[in-house]
Amino acid sequence: MSKIARSTAGAPKKTWRGTWVERDGMLWSPLLGSLGLVAGFTTRAQGSLAGSRHPLEEQARNRAALARSLGFDGVTRVKQVHGRDVVRRDAPAEPWPSADALWTDRKAVLLAVAAADCVPVLVADPEGPIGAAHAGWQGTTLRVAEALVEALVAGGAARERLVASLGPAIGPCCYAIDMERAAVVNERIGEACLRKVNDRVVMDLWAANTAQLRSVGVTRIEISGVCTLSGDADLWSYRGRGPDGVYGTQLGFIGRLA
Ligand SMILES: [Zn+2]
């Protein structure tokens, strides 16, 4: 399936692809890194960091280790529900509010969203607030990336300064959806992110989120180009889970140390 999809699925221009780099067992955004931000995506090397398929205590330990290794006191998160709510979060304290995007204008706060095929959308005003959104097909069709941008602007970000990076996710090489879901996508956000591949429809989550970010004025957008299912990185993929149904969950993260 993926072979057919890979050969025929349309994709944004080559220059948009394969931008993220691997270092120290993690994947990093060169664009956000060049702006002084700590922004990337974990791999299996850091262990599972979220979700219900691994012991919660083990995942809490893994998150604490991740934060420490990046120079932060903890990981600040939300309870993700595949929606479009955005909350301000300035500290890692629990309980996490239900939302799919979070932002802060503080230093020393490491924001993170969990993903194992969904897109981690990282957005920053290099001189102001930063944020992250979790965008699977549902969040994407509910325009959570747009909601994050509007929250950042309301929180003091300059729209024209905003930069965004779309992290590892299931790519258009692999993300076939059924006709029923395709109809919902088309009804909510149109068909530009959909491609017909034989009897299947492929959704390009990166393209859909890029279009949304552009529609709210973000012009500097980097696409990781790393597919969680078929990419070479050592990642868990929900759709690539084994027969036992077990898979882990990575974190997409963004923070400003100083
Ligand atoms: Zn793929």
PDB file of C-alpha atoms in Angstrom, residues 5-242:
ATOM      1  CA  ALA A   5       0.986   5.776  -2.196  1.00  0.00           C
ATOM      2  CA  ARG A   6       4.576   6.874  -2.135  1.00  0.00           C
ATOM      3  CA  SER A   7       4.900   6.795  -5.888  1.00  0.00           C
ATOM      4  CA  THR A   8       1.731   8.703  -6.655  1.00  0.00           C
ATOM      5  CA  ALA A   9       0.795  10.834  -3.676  1.00  0.00           C
ATOM      6  CA  GLY A  10       1.427  14.493  -4.348  1.00  0.00           C
ATOM      7  CA  ALA A  11       3.586  16.360  -1.915  1.00  0.00           C
ATOM      8  CA  PRO A  12       4.648  19.921  -1.283  1.00  0.00           C
ATOM      9  CA  LYS A  13       7.842  21.084  -2.938  1.00  0.00           C
ATOM     10  CA  LYS A  14      11.010  19.152  -2.254  1.00  0.00           C
ATOM     11  CA  THR A  15      12.564  22.066  -0.450  1.00  0.00           C
ATOM     12  CA  TRP A  16       9.958  21.677   2.277  1.00  0.00           C
ATOM     13  CA  ARG A  17      10.898  18.098   2.998  1.00  0.00           C
ATOM     14  CA  GLY A  18      13.342  16.394   5.268  1.00  0.00           C
ATOM     15  CA  THR A  19      14.340  19.469   7.188  1.00  0.00           C
ATOM     16  CA  TRP A  20      14.591  18.056  10.706  1.00  0.00           C
ATOM     17  CA  VAL A  21      17.846  16.534  11.878  1.00  0.00           C
ATOM     18  CA  GLU A  22      18.729  13.770  14.308  1.00  0.00           C
ATOM     19  CA  ARG A  23      21.113  14.478  17.178  1.00  0.00           C
ATOM     20  CA  ASP A  24      21.636  12.829  20.562  1.00  0.00           C
ATOM     21  CA  GLY A  25      18.863  10.338  19.859  1.00  0.00           C
ATOM     22  CA  MET A  26      16.282  13.051  19.241  1.00  0.00           C
ATOM     23  CA  LEU A  27      14.939  14.948  16.239  1.00  0.00           C
ATOM     24  CA  TRP A  28      15.352  18.702  16.067  1.00  0.00           C
ATOM     25  CA  SER A  29      13.871  21.661  14.218  1.00  0.00           C
ATOM     26  CA  PRO A  30      16.713  23.582  12.548  1.00  0.00           C
ATOM     27  CA  LEU A  31      14.490  26.628  11.989  1.00  0.00           C
ATOM     28  CA  LEU A  32      13.360  26.994  15.598  1.00  0.00           C
ATOM     29  CA  GLY A  33      16.804  26.030  16.860  1.00  0.00           C
ATOM     30  CA  SER A  34      18.334  28.846  14.805  1.00  0.00           C
ATOM     31  CA  LEU A  35      16.074  31.238  16.706  1.00  0.00           C
ATOM     32  CA  GLY A  36      17.432  30.138  20.066  1.00  0.00           C
ATOM     33  CA  LEU A  37      14.568  27.792  20.923  1.00  0.00           C
ATOM     34  CA  VAL A  38      14.755  24.223  22.182  1.00  0.00           C
ATOM     35  CA  ALA A  39      12.387  22.493  19.772  1.00  0.00           C
ATOM     36  CA  GLY A  40      12.177  18.897  18.644  1.00  0.00           C
ATOM     37  CA  PHE A  41      10.671  15.445  18.952  1.00  0.00           C
ATOM     38  CA  THR A  42      11.665  12.490  21.067  1.00  0.00           C
ATOM     39  CA  THR A  43      12.352   8.993  19.711  1.00  0.00           C
ATOM     40  CA  ARG A  44      12.134   5.515  21.228  1.00  0.00           C
ATOM     41  CA  ALA A  45      15.498   6.243  22.825  1.00  0.00           C
ATOM     42  CA  GLN A  46      13.783   8.395  25.475  1.00  0.00           C
ATOM     43  CA  GLY A  47      11.097   5.765  26.050  1.00  0.00           C
ATOM     44  CA  SER A  48       7.352   6.304  25.907  1.00  0.00           C
ATOM     45  CA  LEU A  49       6.428   9.697  27.335  1.00  0.00           C
ATOM     46  CA  ALA A  50       2.623   9.692  27.211  1.00  0.00           C
ATOM     47  CA  GLY A  51      -0.440   7.584  26.558  1.00  0.00           C
ATOM     48  CA  SER A  52      -1.964   4.577  28.256  1.00  0.00           C
ATOM     49  CA  ARG A  53       0.091   1.728  26.792  1.00  0.00           C
ATOM     50  CA  HIS A  54       3.039   1.987  29.160  1.00  0.00           C
ATOM     51  CA  PRO A  55       3.124   2.326  32.962  1.00  0.00           C
ATOM     52  CA  LEU A  56       2.291   5.897  33.963  1.00  0.00           C
ATOM     53  CA  GLU A  57       5.078   6.063  36.538  1.00  0.00           C
ATOM     54  CA  GLU A  58       7.640   4.970  33.975  1.00  0.00           C
ATOM     55  CA  GLN A  59       6.418   7.667  31.594  1.00  0.00           C
ATOM     56  CA  ALA A  60       6.531  10.326  34.318  1.00  0.00           C
ATOM     57  CA  ARG A  61      10.141   9.329  35.008  1.00  0.00           C
ATOM     58  CA  ASN A  62      10.920   9.517  31.291  1.00  0.00           C
ATOM     59  CA  ARG A  63       9.409  13.002  31.083  1.00  0.00           C
ATOM     60  CA  ALA A  64      11.416  14.176  34.068  1.00  0.00           C
ATOM     61  CA  ALA A  65      14.596  12.795  32.501  1.00  0.00           C
ATOM     62  CA  LEU A  66      13.787  14.496  29.206  1.00  0.00           C
ATOM     63  CA  ALA A  67      13.195  17.853  30.893  1.00  0.00           C
ATOM     64  CA  ARG A  68      16.439  17.544  32.841  1.00  0.00           C
ATOM     65  CA  SER A  69      18.434  16.640  29.735  1.00  0.00           C
ATOM     66  CA  LEU A  70      17.080  19.733  27.968  1.00  0.00           C
ATOM     67  CA  GLY A  71      17.746  22.037  30.909  1.00  0.00           C
ATOM     68  CA  PHE A  72      14.155  22.482  32.168  1.00  0.00           C
ATOM     69  CA  ASP A  73      12.485  21.726  35.516  1.00  0.00           C
ATOM     70  CA  GLY A  74       9.642  19.686  34.041  1.00  0.00           C
ATOM     71  CA  VAL A  75       7.430  19.041  31.023  1.00  0.00           C
ATOM     72  CA  THR A  76       4.344  21.237  30.728  1.00  0.00           C
ATOM     73  CA  ARG A  77       1.443  19.478  29.068  1.00  0.00           C
ATOM     74  CA  VAL A  78      -2.293  19.294  28.508  1.00  0.00           C
ATOM     75  CA  LYS A  79      -4.741  16.393  28.476  1.00  0.00           C
ATOM     76  CA  GLN A  80      -5.248  15.928  24.752  1.00  0.00           C
ATOM     77  CA  VAL A  81      -8.747  15.285  23.472  1.00  0.00           C
ATOM     78  CA  HIS A  82      -8.488  15.794  19.665  1.00  0.00           C
ATOM     79  CA  GLY A  83     -10.147  19.189  19.890  1.00  0.00           C
ATOM     80  CA  ARG A  84      -9.148  22.797  19.247  1.00  0.00           C
ATOM     81  CA  ASP A  85      -9.001  24.387  22.687  1.00  0.00           C
ATOM     82  CA  VAL A  86      -5.868  26.361  23.524  1.00  0.00           C
ATOM     83  CA  VAL A  87      -4.723  27.114  27.068  1.00  0.00           C
ATOM     84  CA  ARG A  88      -1.977  29.205  28.580  1.00  0.00           C
ATOM     85  CA  ARG A  89       0.399  27.036  30.627  1.00  0.00           C
ATOM     86  CA  ASP A  90       3.336  28.505  32.504  1.00  0.00           C
ATOM     87  CA  ALA A  91       4.290  25.550  34.693  1.00  0.00           C
ATOM     88  CA  PRO A  92       4.290  21.752  34.622  1.00  0.00           C
ATOM     89  CA  ALA A  93       1.879  21.416  37.561  1.00  0.00           C
ATOM     90  CA  GLU A  94      -0.831  18.759  37.310  1.00  0.00           C
ATOM     91  CA  PRO A  95      -3.699  18.145  36.757  1.00  0.00           C
ATOM     92  CA  TRP A  96      -3.362  19.027  33.110  1.00  0.00           C
ATOM     93  CA  PRO A  97      -6.318  20.926  31.644  1.00  0.00           C
ATOM     94  CA  SER A  98      -8.112  19.332  28.678  1.00  0.00           C
ATOM     95  CA  ALA A  99      -6.915  21.043  25.491  1.00  0.00           C
ATOM     96  CA  ASP A 100      -4.911  20.311  22.356  1.00  0.00           C
ATOM     97  CA  ALA A 101      -2.719  23.380  22.255  1.00  0.00           C
ATOM     98  CA  LEU A 102      -0.821  25.366  24.848  1.00  0.00           C
ATOM     99  CA  TRP A 103       1.295  28.484  24.941  1.00  0.00           C
ATOM    100  CA  THR A 104       3.429  30.571  27.251  1.00  0.00           C
ATOM    101  CA  ASP A 105       5.359  33.831  27.195  1.00  0.00           C
ATOM    102  CA  ARG A 106       7.723  32.703  29.933  1.00  0.00           C
ATOM    103  CA  LYS A 107      11.255  31.407  29.789  1.00  0.00           C
ATOM    104  CA  ALA A 108      12.245  28.072  31.318  1.00  0.00           C
ATOM    105  CA  VAL A 109       8.910  26.465  30.380  1.00  0.00           C
ATOM    106  CA  LEU A 110       9.093  23.337  28.222  1.00  0.00           C
ATOM    107  CA  LEU A 111       5.775  22.914  26.402  1.00  0.00           C
ATOM    108  CA  ALA A 112       5.037  19.494  24.944  1.00  0.00           C
ATOM    109  CA  VAL A 113       2.359  17.661  22.987  1.00  0.00           C
ATOM    110  CA  ALA A 114       2.155  13.880  22.709  1.00  0.00           C
ATOM    111  CA  ALA A 115       2.079  12.242  19.291  1.00  0.00           C
ATOM    112  CA  ALA A 116       2.534   8.884  17.614  1.00  0.00           C
ATOM    113  CA  ASP A 117       1.277   9.866  14.098  1.00  0.00           C
ATOM    114  CA  CYS A 118      -0.493  13.172  14.795  1.00  0.00           C
ATOM    115  CA  VAL A 119       1.358  16.361  13.900  1.00  0.00           C
ATOM    116  CA  PRO A 120       3.157  18.311  16.611  1.00  0.00           C
ATOM    117  CA  VAL A 121       2.734  21.924  15.459  1.00  0.00           C
ATOM    118  CA  LEU A 122       5.357  24.168  17.059  1.00  0.00           C
ATOM    119  CA  VAL A 123       4.916  27.935  16.705  1.00  0.00           C
ATOM    120  CA  ALA A 124       7.014  30.791  18.027  1.00  0.00           C
ATOM    121  CA  ASP A 125       7.386  34.526  17.988  1.00  0.00           C
ATOM    122  CA  PRO A 126      11.186  34.746  18.235  1.00  0.00           C
ATOM    123  CA  GLU A 127      10.720  37.792  20.469  1.00  0.00           C
ATOM    124  CA  GLY A 128       7.546  36.717  22.250  1.00  0.00           C
ATOM    125  CA  PRO A 129       5.194  33.853  23.108  1.00  0.00           C
ATOM    126  CA  ILE A 130       5.670  30.262  21.979  1.00  0.00           C
ATOM    127  CA  GLY A 131       3.186  27.425  21.644  1.00  0.00           C
ATOM    128  CA  ALA A 132       2.493  23.866  20.555  1.00  0.00           C
ATOM    129  CA  ALA A 133      -0.537  22.088  19.144  1.00  0.00           C
ATOM    130  CA  HIS A 134      -1.464  18.444  18.658  1.00  0.00           C
ATOM    131  CA  ALA A 135      -3.085  17.967  15.259  1.00  0.00           C
ATOM    132  CA  GLY A 136      -4.297  14.575  14.110  1.00  0.00           C
ATOM    133  CA  TRP A 137      -6.953  14.384  11.433  1.00  0.00           C
ATOM    134  CA  GLN A 138      -9.562  15.590  13.894  1.00  0.00           C
ATOM    135  CA  GLY A 139      -7.583  18.510  15.301  1.00  0.00           C
ATOM    136  CA  THR A 140      -6.492  19.419  11.790  1.00  0.00           C
ATOM    137  CA  THR A 141     -10.059  19.550  10.503  1.00  0.00           C
ATOM    138  CA  LEU A 142     -11.041  21.550  13.608  1.00  0.00           C
ATOM    139  CA  ARG A 143      -8.207  23.974  12.757  1.00  0.00           C
ATOM    140  CA  VAL A 144      -6.325  23.711  16.022  1.00  0.00           C
ATOM    141  CA  ALA A 145      -3.190  25.247  14.436  1.00  0.00           C
ATOM    142  CA  GLU A 146      -5.173  28.352  13.550  1.00  0.00           C
ATOM    143  CA  ALA A 147      -6.565  28.494  17.071  1.00  0.00           C
ATOM    144  CA  LEU A 148      -3.035  28.343  18.477  1.00  0.00           C
ATOM    145  CA  VAL A 149      -1.867  31.212  16.263  1.00  0.00           C
ATOM    146  CA  GLU A 150      -4.804  33.379  17.323  1.00  0.00           C
ATOM    147  CA  ALA A 151      -4.115  32.615  20.987  1.00  0.00           C
ATOM    148  CA  LEU A 152      -0.449  33.552  20.533  1.00  0.00           C
ATOM    149  CA  VAL A 153      -1.398  36.848  18.853  1.00  0.00           C
ATOM    150  CA  ALA A 154      -3.933  37.600  21.601  1.00  0.00           C
ATOM    151  CA  GLY A 155      -1.141  36.826  24.069  1.00  0.00           C
ATOM    152  CA  GLY A 156       1.185  39.416  22.600  1.00  0.00           C
ATOM    153  CA  ALA A 157       2.873  37.715  19.629  1.00  0.00           C
ATOM    154  CA  ALA A 158       3.441  39.723  16.469  1.00  0.00           C
ATOM    155  CA  ARG A 159       1.704  37.801  13.700  1.00  0.00           C
ATOM    156  CA  GLU A 160       4.275  38.796  11.077  1.00  0.00           C
ATOM    157  CA  ARG A 161       7.106  37.458  13.215  1.00  0.00           C
ATOM    158  CA  LEU A 162       5.587  34.023  13.815  1.00  0.00           C
ATOM    159  CA  VAL A 163       7.478  30.977  12.613  1.00  0.00           C
ATOM    160  CA  ALA A 164       6.207  27.403  12.663  1.00  0.00           C
ATOM    161  CA  SER A 165       7.615  23.921  12.350  1.00  0.00           C
ATOM    162  CA  LEU A 166       5.569  20.785  11.708  1.00  0.00           C
ATOM    163  CA  GLY A 167       7.186  17.821  13.405  1.00  0.00           C
ATOM    164  CA  PRO A 168       7.274  14.107  12.602  1.00  0.00           C
ATOM    165  CA  ALA A 169       3.859  12.626  11.808  1.00  0.00           C
ATOM    166  CA  ILE A 170       2.310  10.020   9.585  1.00  0.00           C
ATOM    167  CA  GLY A 171       3.173  11.331   6.128  1.00  0.00           C
ATOM    168  CA  PRO A 172       1.167  11.410   2.921  1.00  0.00           C
ATOM    169  CA  CYS A 173       3.304   8.409   1.928  1.00  0.00           C
ATOM    170  CA  CYS A 174       1.372   6.280   4.439  1.00  0.00           C
ATOM    171  CA  TYR A 175      -1.764   8.018   5.664  1.00  0.00           C
ATOM    172  CA  ALA A 176      -4.590   6.342   3.763  1.00  0.00           C
ATOM    173  CA  ILE A 177      -8.059   7.116   5.110  1.00  0.00           C
ATOM    174  CA  ASP A 178     -11.427   5.628   4.286  1.00  0.00           C
ATOM    175  CA  MET A 179     -14.054   7.374   2.167  1.00  0.00           C
ATOM    176  CA  GLU A 180     -16.193   8.206   5.163  1.00  0.00           C
ATOM    177  CA  ARG A 181     -13.368  10.069   6.897  1.00  0.00           C
ATOM    178  CA  ALA A 182     -12.347  11.701   3.627  1.00  0.00           C
ATOM    179  CA  ALA A 183     -15.873  13.069   3.291  1.00  0.00           C
ATOM    180  CA  VAL A 184     -15.661  14.622   6.756  1.00  0.00           C
ATOM    181  CA  VAL A 185     -12.271  16.160   5.947  1.00  0.00           C
ATOM    182  CA  ASN A 186     -13.600  17.566   2.678  1.00  0.00           C
ATOM    183  CA  GLU A 187     -16.663  19.007   4.379  1.00  0.00           C
ATOM    184  CA  ARG A 188     -14.633  20.723   7.098  1.00  0.00           C
ATOM    185  CA  ILE A 189     -11.479  21.964   5.356  1.00  0.00           C
ATOM    186  CA  GLY A 190     -11.825  21.086   1.681  1.00  0.00           C
ATOM    187  CA  GLU A 191     -10.047  18.524  -0.446  1.00  0.00           C
ATOM    188  CA  ALA A 192      -6.703  20.242  -1.109  1.00  0.00           C
ATOM    189  CA  CYS A 193      -4.969  17.975   1.417  1.00  0.00           C
ATOM    190  CA  LEU A 194      -6.490  14.802  -0.089  1.00  0.00           C
ATOM    191  CA  ARG A 195      -5.137  12.671  -2.958  1.00  0.00           C
ATOM    192  CA  LYS A 196      -6.813   9.750  -4.629  1.00  0.00           C
ATOM    193  CA  VAL A 197      -4.516   6.722  -4.790  1.00  0.00           C
ATOM    194  CA  ASN A 198      -6.245   3.839  -6.554  1.00  0.00           C
ATOM    195  CA  ASP A 199      -9.217   2.979  -4.337  1.00  0.00           C
ATOM    196  CA  ARG A 200      -7.827   4.846  -1.354  1.00  0.00           C
ATOM    197  CA  VAL A 201      -7.623   8.442  -0.285  1.00  0.00           C
ATOM    198  CA  VAL A 202      -4.407   9.765   1.225  1.00  0.00           C
ATOM    199  CA  MET A 203      -4.448  12.747   3.587  1.00  0.00           C
ATOM    200  CA  ASP A 204      -1.471  15.087   3.865  1.00  0.00           C
ATOM    201  CA  LEU A 205      -1.594  16.407   7.428  1.00  0.00           C
ATOM    202  CA  TRP A 206       1.490  18.558   6.888  1.00  0.00           C
ATOM    203  CA  ALA A 207      -0.044  20.251   3.828  1.00  0.00           C
ATOM    204  CA  ALA A 208      -3.350  20.848   5.614  1.00  0.00           C
ATOM    205  CA  ASN A 209      -1.655  22.453   8.605  1.00  0.00           C
ATOM    206  CA  THR A 210       0.675  24.480   6.388  1.00  0.00           C
ATOM    207  CA  ALA A 211      -2.345  25.892   4.543  1.00  0.00           C
ATOM    208  CA  GLN A 212      -4.020  26.780   7.832  1.00  0.00           C
ATOM    209  CA  LEU A 213      -0.945  28.498   9.217  1.00  0.00           C
ATOM    210  CA  ARG A 214      -0.610  30.515   6.016  1.00  0.00           C
ATOM    211  CA  SER A 215      -4.258  31.475   6.158  1.00  0.00           C
ATOM    212  CA  VAL A 216      -3.679  33.157   9.519  1.00  0.00           C
ATOM    213  CA  GLY A 217      -0.557  34.985   8.403  1.00  0.00           C
ATOM    214  CA  VAL A 218       2.342  32.661   9.230  1.00  0.00           C
ATOM    215  CA  THR A 219       4.771  32.690   6.322  1.00  0.00           C
ATOM    216  CA  ARG A 220       7.877  30.981   7.677  1.00  0.00           C
ATOM    217  CA  ILE A 221       6.932  27.317   7.943  1.00  0.00           C
ATOM    218  CA  GLU A 222       9.246  24.326   8.142  1.00  0.00           C
ATOM    219  CA  ILE A 223       8.058  20.758   7.559  1.00  0.00           C
ATOM    220  CA  SER A 224      10.033  18.024   9.255  1.00  0.00           C
ATOM    221  CA  GLY A 225       9.353  15.536   6.481  1.00  0.00           C
ATOM    222  CA  VAL A 226       9.863  12.647   8.887  1.00  0.00           C
ATOM    223  CA  CYS A 227       7.112  10.012   8.588  1.00  0.00           C
ATOM    224  CA  THR A 228       6.484   8.197  11.871  1.00  0.00           C
ATOM    225  CA  LEU A 229       5.596   5.002  10.008  1.00  0.00           C
ATOM    226  CA  SER A 230       7.979   4.793   7.063  1.00  0.00           C
ATOM    227  CA  GLY A 231      10.715   7.264   7.962  1.00  0.00           C
ATOM    228  CA  ASP A 232      14.138   6.060   9.014  1.00  0.00           C
ATOM    229  CA  ALA A 233      13.910   7.586  12.488  1.00  0.00           C
ATOM    230  CA  ASP A 234      13.415   5.297  15.482  1.00  0.00           C
ATOM    231  CA  LEU A 235       9.815   6.284  16.177  1.00  0.00           C
ATOM    232  CA  TRP A 236       6.602   4.716  17.372  1.00  0.00           C
ATOM    233  CA  SER A 237       3.619   4.925  15.064  1.00  0.00           C
ATOM    234  CA  TYR A 238       0.073   4.246  16.176  1.00  0.00           C
ATOM    235  CA  ARG A 239      -0.658   2.810  12.764  1.00  0.00           C
ATOM    236  CA  GLY A 240       2.543   0.813  12.849  1.00  0.00           C
ATOM    237  CA  ARG A 241       1.813  -0.812  16.206  1.00  0.00           C
ATOM    238  CA  GLY A 242       2.492  -4.512  16.523  1.00  0.00           C
TER     239      GLY A 242
END
